[in-house]
mmCIF file of C-alpha atoms and ligand atoms in Angstrom:
data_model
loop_
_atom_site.group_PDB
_atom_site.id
_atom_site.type_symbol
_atom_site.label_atom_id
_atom_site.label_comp_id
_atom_site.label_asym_id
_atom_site.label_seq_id
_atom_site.Cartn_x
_atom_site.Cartn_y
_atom_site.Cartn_z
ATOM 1 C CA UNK K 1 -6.336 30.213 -18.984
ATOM 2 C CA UNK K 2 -8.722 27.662 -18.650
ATOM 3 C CA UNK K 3 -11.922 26.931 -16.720
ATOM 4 C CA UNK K 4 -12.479 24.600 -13.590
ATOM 5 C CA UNK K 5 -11.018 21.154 -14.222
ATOM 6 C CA UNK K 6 -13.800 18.524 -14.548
ATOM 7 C CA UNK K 7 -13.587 14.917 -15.228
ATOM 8 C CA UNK K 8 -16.625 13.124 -16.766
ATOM 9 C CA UNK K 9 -16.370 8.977 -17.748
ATOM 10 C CA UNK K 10 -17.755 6.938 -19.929
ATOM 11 C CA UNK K 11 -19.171 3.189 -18.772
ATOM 12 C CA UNK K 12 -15.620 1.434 -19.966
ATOM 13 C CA UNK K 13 -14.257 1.683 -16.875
ATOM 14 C CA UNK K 14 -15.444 3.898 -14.169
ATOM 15 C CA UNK K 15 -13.063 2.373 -11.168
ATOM 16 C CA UNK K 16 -10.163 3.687 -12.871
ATOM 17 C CA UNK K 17 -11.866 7.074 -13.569
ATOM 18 C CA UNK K 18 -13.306 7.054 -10.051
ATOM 19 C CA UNK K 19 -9.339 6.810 -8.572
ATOM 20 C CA UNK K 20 -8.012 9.827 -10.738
ATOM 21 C CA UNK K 21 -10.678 11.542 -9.756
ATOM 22 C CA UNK K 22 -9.995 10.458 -5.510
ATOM 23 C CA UNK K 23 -6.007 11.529 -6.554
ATOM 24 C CA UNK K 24 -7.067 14.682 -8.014
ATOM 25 C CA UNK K 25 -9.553 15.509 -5.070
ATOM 26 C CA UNK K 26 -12.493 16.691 -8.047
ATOM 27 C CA UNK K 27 -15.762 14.725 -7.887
ATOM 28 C CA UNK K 28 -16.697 12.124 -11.024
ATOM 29 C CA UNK K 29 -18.929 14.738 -12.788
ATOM 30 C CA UNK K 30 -22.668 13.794 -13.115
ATOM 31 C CA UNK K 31 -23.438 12.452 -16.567
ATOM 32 C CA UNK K 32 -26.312 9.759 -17.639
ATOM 33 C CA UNK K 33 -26.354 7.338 -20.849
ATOM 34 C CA UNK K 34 -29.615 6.120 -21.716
ATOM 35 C CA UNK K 35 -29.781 3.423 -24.442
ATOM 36 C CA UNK K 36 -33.173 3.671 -26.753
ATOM 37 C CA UNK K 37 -34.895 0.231 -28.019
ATOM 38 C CA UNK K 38 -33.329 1.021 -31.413
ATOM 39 C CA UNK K 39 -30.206 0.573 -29.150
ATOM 40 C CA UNK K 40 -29.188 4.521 -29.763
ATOM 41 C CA UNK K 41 -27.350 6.052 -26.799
ATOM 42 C CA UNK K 42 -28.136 9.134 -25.317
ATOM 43 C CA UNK K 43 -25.820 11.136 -23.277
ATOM 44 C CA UNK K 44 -26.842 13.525 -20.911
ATOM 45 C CA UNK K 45 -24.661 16.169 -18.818
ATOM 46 C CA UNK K 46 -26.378 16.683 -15.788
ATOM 47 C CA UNK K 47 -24.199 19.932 -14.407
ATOM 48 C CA UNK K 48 -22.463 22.812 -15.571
ATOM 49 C CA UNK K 49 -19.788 22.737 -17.753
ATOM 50 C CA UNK K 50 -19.580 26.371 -19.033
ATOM 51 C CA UNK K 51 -15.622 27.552 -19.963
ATOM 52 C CA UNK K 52 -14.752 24.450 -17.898
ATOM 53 C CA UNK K 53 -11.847 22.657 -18.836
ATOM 54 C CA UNK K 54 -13.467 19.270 -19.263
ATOM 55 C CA UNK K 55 -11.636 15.694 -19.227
ATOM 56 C CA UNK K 56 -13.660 12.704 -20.722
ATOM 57 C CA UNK K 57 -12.177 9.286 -19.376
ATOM 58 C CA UNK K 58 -13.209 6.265 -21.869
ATOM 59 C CA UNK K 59 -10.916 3.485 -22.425
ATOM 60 C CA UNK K 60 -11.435 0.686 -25.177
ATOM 61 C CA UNK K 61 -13.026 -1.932 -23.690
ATOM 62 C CA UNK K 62 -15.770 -4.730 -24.740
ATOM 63 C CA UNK K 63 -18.449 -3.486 -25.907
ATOM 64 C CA UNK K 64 -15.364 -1.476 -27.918
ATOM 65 C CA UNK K 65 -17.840 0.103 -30.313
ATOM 66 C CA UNK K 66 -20.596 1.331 -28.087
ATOM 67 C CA UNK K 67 -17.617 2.524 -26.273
ATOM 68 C CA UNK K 68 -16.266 4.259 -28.982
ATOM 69 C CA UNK K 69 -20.030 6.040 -29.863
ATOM 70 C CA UNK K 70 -20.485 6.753 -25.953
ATOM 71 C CA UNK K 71 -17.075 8.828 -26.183
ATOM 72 C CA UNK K 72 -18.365 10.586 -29.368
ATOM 73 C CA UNK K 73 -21.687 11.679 -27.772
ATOM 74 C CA UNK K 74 -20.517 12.577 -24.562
ATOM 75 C CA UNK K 75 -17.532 14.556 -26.357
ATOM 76 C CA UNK K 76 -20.440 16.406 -28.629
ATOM 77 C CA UNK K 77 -22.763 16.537 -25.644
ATOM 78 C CA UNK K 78 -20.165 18.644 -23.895
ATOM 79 C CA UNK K 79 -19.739 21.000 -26.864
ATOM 80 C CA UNK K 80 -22.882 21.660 -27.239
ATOM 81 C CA UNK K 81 -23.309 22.494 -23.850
ATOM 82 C CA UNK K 82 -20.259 24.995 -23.906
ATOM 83 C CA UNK K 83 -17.281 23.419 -22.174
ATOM 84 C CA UNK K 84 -14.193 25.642 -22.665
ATOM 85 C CA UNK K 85 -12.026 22.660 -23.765
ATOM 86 C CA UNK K 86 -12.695 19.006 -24.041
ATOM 87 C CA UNK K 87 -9.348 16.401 -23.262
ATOM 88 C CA UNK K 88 -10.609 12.762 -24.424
ATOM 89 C CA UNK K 89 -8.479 10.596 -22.138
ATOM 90 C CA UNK K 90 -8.013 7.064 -23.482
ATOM 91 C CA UNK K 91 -5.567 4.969 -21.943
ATOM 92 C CA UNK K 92 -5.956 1.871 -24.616
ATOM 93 C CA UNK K 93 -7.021 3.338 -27.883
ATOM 94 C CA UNK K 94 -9.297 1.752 -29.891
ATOM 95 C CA UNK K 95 -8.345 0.128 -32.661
ATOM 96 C CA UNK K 96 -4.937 1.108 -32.419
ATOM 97 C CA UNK K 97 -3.424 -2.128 -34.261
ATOM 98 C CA UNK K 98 -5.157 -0.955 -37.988
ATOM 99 C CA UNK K 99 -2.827 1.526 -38.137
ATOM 100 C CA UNK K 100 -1.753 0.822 -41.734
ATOM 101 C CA UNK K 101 -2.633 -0.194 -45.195
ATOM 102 C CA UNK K 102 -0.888 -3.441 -45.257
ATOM 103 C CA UNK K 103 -3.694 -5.061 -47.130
ATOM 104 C CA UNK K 104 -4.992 -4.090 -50.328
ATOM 105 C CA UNK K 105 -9.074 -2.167 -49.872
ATOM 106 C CA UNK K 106 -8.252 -1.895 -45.584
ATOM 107 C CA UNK K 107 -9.350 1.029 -43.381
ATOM 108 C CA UNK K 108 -6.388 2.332 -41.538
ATOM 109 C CA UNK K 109 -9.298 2.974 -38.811
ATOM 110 C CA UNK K 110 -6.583 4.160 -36.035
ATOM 111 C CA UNK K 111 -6.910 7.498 -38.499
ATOM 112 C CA UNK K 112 -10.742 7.231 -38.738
ATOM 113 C CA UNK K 113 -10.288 6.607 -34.705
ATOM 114 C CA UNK K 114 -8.497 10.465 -34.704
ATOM 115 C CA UNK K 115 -11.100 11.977 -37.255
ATOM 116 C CA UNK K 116 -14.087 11.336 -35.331
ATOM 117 C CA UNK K 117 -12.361 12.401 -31.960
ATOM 118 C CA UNK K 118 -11.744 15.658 -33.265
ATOM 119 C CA UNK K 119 -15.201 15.584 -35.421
ATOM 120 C CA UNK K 120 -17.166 15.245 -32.581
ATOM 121 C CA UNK K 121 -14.886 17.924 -30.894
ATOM 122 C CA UNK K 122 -12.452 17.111 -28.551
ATOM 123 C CA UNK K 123 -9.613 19.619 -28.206
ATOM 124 C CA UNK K 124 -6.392 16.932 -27.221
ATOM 125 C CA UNK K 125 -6.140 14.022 -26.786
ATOM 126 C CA UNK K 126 -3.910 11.397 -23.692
ATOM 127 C CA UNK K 127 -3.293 8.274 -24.081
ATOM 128 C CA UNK K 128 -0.734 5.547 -23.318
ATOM 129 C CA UNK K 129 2.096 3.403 -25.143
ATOM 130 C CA UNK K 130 -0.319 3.393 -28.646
ATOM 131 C CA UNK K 131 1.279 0.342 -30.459
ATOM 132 C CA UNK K 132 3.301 2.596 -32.654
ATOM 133 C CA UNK K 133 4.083 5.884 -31.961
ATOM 134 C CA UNK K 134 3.306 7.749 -35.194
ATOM 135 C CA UNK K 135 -0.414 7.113 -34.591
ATOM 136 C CA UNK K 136 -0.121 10.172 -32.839
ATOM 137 C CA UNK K 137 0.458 12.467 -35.829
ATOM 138 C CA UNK K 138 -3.481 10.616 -37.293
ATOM 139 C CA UNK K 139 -4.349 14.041 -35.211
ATOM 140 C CA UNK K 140 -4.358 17.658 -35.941
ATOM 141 C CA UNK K 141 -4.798 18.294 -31.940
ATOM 142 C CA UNK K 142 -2.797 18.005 -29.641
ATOM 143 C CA UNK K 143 -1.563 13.990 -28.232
ATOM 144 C CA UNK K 144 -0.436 13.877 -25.063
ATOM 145 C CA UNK K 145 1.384 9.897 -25.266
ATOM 146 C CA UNK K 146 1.666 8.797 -22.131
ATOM 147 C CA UNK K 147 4.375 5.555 -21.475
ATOM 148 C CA UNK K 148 3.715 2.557 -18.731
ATOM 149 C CA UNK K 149 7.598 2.322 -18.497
ATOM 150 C CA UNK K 150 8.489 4.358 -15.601
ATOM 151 C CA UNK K 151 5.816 2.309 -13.618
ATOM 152 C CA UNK K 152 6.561 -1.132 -14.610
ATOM 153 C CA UNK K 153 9.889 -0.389 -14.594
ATOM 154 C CA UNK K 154 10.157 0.666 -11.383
ATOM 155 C CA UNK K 155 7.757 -2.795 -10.044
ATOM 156 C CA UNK K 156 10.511 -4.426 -11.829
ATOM 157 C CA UNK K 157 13.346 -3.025 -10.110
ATOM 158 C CA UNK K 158 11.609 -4.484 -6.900
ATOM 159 C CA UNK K 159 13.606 -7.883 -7.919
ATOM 160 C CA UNK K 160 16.559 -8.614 -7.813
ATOM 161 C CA UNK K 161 17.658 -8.237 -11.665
ATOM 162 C CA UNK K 162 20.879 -9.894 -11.671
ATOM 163 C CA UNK K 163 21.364 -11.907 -14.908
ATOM 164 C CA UNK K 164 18.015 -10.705 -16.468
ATOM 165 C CA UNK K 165 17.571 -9.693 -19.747
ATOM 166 C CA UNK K 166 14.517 -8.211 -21.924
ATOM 167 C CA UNK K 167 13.541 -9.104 -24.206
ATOM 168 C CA UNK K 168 11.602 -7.173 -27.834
ATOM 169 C CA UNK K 169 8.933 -10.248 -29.380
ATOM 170 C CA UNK K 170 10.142 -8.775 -32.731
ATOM 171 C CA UNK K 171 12.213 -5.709 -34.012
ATOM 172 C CA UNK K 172 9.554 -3.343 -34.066
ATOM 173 C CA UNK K 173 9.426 -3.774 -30.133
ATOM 174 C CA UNK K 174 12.721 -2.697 -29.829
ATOM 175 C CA UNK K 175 12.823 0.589 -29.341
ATOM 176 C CA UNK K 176 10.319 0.382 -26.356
ATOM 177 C CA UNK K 177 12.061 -2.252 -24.964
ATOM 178 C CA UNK K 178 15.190 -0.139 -25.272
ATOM 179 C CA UNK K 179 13.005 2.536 -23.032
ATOM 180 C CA UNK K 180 13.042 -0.190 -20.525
ATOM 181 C CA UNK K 181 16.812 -1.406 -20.759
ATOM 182 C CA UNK K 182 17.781 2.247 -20.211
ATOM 183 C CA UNK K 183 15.782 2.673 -17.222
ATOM 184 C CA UNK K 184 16.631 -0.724 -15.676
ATOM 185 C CA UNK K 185 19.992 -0.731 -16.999
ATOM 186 C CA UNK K 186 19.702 -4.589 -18.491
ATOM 187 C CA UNK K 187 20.767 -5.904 -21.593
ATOM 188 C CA UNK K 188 18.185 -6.551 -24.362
ATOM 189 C CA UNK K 189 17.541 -9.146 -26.970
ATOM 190 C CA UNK K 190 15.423 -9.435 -29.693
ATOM 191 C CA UNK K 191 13.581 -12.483 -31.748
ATOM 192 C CA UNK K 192 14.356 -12.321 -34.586
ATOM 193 C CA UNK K 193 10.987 -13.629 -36.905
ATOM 194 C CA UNK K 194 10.537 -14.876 -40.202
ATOM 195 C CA UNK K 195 8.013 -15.395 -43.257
ATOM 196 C CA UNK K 196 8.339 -18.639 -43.862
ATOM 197 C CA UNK K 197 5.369 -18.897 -46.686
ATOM 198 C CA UNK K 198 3.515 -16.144 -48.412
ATOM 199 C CA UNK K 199 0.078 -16.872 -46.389
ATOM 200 C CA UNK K 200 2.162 -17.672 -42.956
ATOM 201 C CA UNK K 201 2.650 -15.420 -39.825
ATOM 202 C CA UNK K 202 6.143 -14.395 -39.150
ATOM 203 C CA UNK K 203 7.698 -17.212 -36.620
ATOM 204 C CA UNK K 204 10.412 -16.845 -34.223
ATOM 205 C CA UNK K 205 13.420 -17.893 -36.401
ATOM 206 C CA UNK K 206 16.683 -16.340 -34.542
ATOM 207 C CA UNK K 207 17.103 -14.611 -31.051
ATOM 208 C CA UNK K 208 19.773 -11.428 -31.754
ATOM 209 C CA UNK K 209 21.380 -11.280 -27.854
ATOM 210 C CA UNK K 210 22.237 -13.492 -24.860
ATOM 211 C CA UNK K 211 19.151 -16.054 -23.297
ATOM 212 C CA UNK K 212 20.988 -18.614 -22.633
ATOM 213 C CA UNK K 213 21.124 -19.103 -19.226
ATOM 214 C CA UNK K 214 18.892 -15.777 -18.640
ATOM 215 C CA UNK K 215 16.047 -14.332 -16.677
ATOM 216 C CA UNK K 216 13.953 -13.260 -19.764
ATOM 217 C CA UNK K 217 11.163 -10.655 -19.617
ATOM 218 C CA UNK K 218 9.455 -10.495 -22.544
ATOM 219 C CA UNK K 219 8.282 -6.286 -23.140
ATOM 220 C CA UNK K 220 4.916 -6.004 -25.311
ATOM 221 C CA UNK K 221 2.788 -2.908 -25.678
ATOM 222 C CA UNK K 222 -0.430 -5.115 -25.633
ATOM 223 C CA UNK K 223 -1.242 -9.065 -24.726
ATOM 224 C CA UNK K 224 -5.012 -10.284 -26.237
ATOM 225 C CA UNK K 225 -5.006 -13.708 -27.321
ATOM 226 C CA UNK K 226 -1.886 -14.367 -25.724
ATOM 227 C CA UNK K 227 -0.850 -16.310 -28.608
ATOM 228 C CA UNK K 228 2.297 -14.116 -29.852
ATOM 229 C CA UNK K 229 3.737 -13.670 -25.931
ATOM 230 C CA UNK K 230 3.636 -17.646 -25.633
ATOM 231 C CA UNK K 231 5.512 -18.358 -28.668
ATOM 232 C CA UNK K 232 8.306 -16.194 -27.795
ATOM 233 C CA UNK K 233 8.394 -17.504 -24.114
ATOM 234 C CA UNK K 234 8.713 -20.749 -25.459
ATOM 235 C CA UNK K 235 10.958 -20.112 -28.071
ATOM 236 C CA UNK K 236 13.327 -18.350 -25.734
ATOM 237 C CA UNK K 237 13.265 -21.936 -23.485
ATOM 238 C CA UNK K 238 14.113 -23.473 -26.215
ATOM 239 C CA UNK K 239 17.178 -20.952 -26.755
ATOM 240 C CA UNK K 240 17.958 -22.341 -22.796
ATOM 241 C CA UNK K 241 16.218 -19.316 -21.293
ATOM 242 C CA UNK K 242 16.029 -20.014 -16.967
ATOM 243 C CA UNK K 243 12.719 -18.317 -16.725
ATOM 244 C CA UNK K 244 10.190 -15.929 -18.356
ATOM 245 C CA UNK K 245 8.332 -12.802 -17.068
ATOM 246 C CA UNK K 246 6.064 -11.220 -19.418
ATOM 247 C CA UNK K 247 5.718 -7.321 -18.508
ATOM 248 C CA UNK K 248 2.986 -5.281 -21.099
ATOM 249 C CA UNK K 249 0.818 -2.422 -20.775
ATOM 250 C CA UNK K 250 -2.427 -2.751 -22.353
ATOM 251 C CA UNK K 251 -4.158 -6.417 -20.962
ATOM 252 C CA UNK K 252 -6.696 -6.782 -23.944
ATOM 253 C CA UNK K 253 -7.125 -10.641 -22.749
ATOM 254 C CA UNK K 254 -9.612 -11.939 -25.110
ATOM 255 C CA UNK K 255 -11.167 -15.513 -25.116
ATOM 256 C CA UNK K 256 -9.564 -17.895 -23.877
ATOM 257 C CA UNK K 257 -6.134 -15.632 -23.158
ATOM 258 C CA UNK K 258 -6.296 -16.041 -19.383
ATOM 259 C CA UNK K 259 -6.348 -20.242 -19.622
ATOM 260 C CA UNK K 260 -3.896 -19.892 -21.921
ATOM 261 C CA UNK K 261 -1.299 -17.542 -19.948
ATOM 262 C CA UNK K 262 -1.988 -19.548 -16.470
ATOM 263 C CA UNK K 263 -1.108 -23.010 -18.430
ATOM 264 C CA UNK K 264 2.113 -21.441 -20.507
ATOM 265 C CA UNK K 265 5.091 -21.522 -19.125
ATOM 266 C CA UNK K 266 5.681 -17.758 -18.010
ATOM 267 C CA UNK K 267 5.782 -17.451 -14.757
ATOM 268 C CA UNK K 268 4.660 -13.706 -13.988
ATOM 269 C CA UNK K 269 2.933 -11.574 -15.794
ATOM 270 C CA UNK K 270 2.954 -7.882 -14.842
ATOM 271 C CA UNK K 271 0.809 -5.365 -16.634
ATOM 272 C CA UNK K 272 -1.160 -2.187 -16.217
ATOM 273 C CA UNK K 273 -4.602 -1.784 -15.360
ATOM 274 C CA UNK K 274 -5.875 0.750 -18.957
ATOM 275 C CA UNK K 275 -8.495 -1.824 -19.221
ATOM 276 C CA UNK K 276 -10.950 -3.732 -16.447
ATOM 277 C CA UNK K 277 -10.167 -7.236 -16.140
ATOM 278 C CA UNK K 278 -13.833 -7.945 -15.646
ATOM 279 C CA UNK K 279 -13.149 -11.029 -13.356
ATOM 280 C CA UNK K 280 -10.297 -12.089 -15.379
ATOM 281 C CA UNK K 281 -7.817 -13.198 -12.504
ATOM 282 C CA UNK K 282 -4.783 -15.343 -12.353
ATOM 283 C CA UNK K 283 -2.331 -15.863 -9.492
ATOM 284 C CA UNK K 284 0.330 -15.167 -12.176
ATOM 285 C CA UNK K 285 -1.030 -11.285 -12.408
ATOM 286 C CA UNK K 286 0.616 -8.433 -10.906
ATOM 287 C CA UNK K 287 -2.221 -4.938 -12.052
ATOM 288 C CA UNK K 288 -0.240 -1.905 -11.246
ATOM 289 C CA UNK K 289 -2.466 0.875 -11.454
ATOM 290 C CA UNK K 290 -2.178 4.040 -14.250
ATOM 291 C CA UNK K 291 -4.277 6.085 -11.833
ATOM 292 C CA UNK K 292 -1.340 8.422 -10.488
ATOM 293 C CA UNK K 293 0.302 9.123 -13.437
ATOM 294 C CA UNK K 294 -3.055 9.708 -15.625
ATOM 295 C CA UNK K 295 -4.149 12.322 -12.273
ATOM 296 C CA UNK K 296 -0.185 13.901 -12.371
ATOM 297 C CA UNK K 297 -0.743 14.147 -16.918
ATOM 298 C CA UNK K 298 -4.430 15.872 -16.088
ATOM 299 C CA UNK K 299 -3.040 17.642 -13.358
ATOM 300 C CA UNK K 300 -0.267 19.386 -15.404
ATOM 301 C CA UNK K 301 -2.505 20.042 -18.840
ATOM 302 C CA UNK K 302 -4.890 21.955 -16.829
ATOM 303 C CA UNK K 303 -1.666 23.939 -15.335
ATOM 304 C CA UNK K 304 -0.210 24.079 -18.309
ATOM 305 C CA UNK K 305 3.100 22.139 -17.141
ATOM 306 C CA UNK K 306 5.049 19.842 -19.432
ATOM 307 C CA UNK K 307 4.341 16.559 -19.446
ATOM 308 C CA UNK K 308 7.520 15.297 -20.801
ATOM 309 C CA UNK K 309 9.315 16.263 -17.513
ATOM 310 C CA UNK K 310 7.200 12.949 -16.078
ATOM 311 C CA UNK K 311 8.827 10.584 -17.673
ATOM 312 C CA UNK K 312 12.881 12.081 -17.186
HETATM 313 C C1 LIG W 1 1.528 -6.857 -31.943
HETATM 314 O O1 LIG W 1 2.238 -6.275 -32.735
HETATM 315 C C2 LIG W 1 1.433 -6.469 -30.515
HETATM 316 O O2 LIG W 1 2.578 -5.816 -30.052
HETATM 317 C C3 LIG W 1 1.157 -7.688 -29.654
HETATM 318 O O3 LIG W 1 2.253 -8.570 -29.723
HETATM 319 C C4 LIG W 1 -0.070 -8.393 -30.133
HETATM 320 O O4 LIG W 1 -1.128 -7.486 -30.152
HETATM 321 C C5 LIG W 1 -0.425 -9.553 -29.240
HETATM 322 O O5 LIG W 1 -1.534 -10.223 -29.760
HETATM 323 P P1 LIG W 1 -1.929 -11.663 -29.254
HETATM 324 O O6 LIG W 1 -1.854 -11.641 -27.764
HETATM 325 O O7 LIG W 1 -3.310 -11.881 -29.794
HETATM 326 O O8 LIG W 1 -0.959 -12.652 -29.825
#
C-alpha cells in the first residue's frame, strides 16, 4: 500500500495540473523553482512528502529543455526527500518523434528521454498517445499509455457522421486511426505516400479507401508545423473530398502553424489540451480537456485499479 496521494507540477503547464488536482479534490502541492544567474534551477519541496505516493505533472512544452531538467530535479528533489513512490505524469513526451536510428551517428533521445526519468528516480511513468507505441518498452518501469480516443471520439460522435470517413496521413497512422473507426464505427482510408527522390520527403501519392464525395477527418497523434496535416487535406480535395476535419491529440503548434491552419482549407480542428496554447487561438479550434481522464488514470494507480478497463 501506498502513502497519501500528492500531486506536485512543474511550470509547463500548471492550469491543467491545477484541474486534476480540483477533479481529484487534493491541493497542488507546494513546490518552488528558483533559477540561479548561471541559469541553474533549483527545486524546492516545501511540505512533506514522507511514504507519500507522489505524482509530478510536467508536460513538454517551450522552454522543452528547461522543462525536461525542471522534471528531473523535482523528480530527484522528491527522492531525496523520501517520497514512497514518484509517478512522472507527462501527457506530451518530450522528444517523442527521435524514437529511432534512421540516420546514421543520431540519438534515439526518446530512450535517453526514459533513462534519465528513471535516473533521476521516478517509479512509473503516464502519458498519452506517444507517437509510436513501442516507446513505451525505452522503460524498465512501469508506462501507464494513456489514449485521447475515447474523448475525441466521443466530441466526434456529437455530429452527425453520416458519409464520413477517417482518414490515417500515412500507414503508420493506421492502426490508431483504426482505434477511432472502431469506436465511431466509420470507414477508414489511408494516403498512401511516396519517396519520390533519395533527399525528398515522402508525398501523398495514392489514397487506399473511399474520399470521393466524403466527410474526411484526418487522425494524427501530433500537429506542429502543420505542414504534413495540410498536405493531406489538400490532397484528399483533390481526390474530391466534401470537407476536412482534422482531429489530433498533442497541439505542438510551432511558428507560424496557427496562420497556417486558419488559412488551409480544413475546416475544424479538434484536439486535446496536453500542451498550453499560450494565446494560440483560432475560431477553427475545438480544446477538449485531458483533465478527467488524467484525475480517473491517477485516481486508479494510487488504488491500484486497472487502467485498461478506461478505455473498454
Ligand atoms: C509524424 O509522424 C506525426 O504523426 C505528425 O504527422 C507530424 O509530427 C506533424 O508534423 P508537422 O505538423 O510539422 O507537419
Amino acid at each position: 500500500m501506498h502513502g497519501p496521494l500528492k500531486i506536485f507540477a512543474g511550470r509547463s503547464h500548471k492550469k491543467l495540473a491545477e484541474r486534476i488536482c480540483h477533479i481529484l479534490d487534493v491541493h497542488l502541492g507546494d513546490s518552488e523553482v528558483v533559477k540561479f544567474s548561471n541559469e541553474n534551477l533549483m527545486v524546492k519541496i516545501n511540505e512533506n512528502v514522507r511514504g507519500c505516493d507522489v505524482y509530478v505533472f510536467q508536460t513538454s512544452a517551450p522552454p522543452v529543455h528547461e522543462g525536461i531538467i525542471e522534471l528531473l530535479i523535482t523528480i530527484d528533489a522528491l527522492k531525496h526527500a523520501s517520497a514512497g513512490r514518484i509517478t512522472a505524469v507527462v501527457p506530451y513526451f518530450p522528444y517523442v518523434r527521435s524514437d529511432k536510428k534512421d540516420k546514421p551517428r543520431i540519438s534515439i533521445t526518446a530512450r535517453l528521454m526514459a533513462d534519465l526519468l528513471e535516473t533521476a528516480g521516478a517509479d512509473r511513468v503516464v502519458t498519452m498517445d506517444l507517437h509510436s507505441p513501442q516507446i513505451a518498452g525505452f522503460f524498465r518501469i512501469p508506462v501507464d499509455h494513456l489514449q485521447a480516443v475515447p474523448i475525441i471520439a466521443d466530441h466526434l460522435q456529437q455530429a452527425d457522421l453520416t458519409n464520413r470517413v477517417l482518414v490515417a496521413g500515412d500507414a503508420g497512422e493506421a492502426k490508431e486511426v483504426g482505434r477511432y473507426a472502431n469506436r465511431l464505427h466509420l470507414p477508414m482510408a489511408i494516403i498512401d505516400k511516396r519517396r519520390y527522390g533519395d533527399d525528398e520527403k515522402p508525398k501523398p501519392a495514392h489514397v487506399i479507401g473511399d474520399v470521393d464525395g466524403k466527410h474526411c477527418i484526418i487522425v494524427d497523434d501530433e500537429v506542429s508545423t502543420g505542414r504534413t496535416l495540410i498536405e493531406a487535406a489538400n490532397f484528399l480535395k483533390e481526390k474530391g473530398a466534401l470537407s476536412i476535419t482534422a482531429a489530433f491529440t498533442h497541439p505542438v503548434l510551432a511558428g507560424e502553424a496557427v496562420a497556417r491552419l486558419q488559412k488551409s482549407v480544413i475546416e475544424q480542428f479538434v484536439f486535446c489540451d496536453t500542451i498550453p496554447l499560450q494565446g494560440k487561438q483560432s475560431e477553427k479550434f475545438r480544446v477538449l480537456s485531458v483533465s478527467e481522464l488524467f484525475a480517473k488514470a491517477i485516481r486508479r494507480i494510487h488504488d491500484g485499479d486497472s487502467i485498461s478497463q478506461l478505455f473498454r
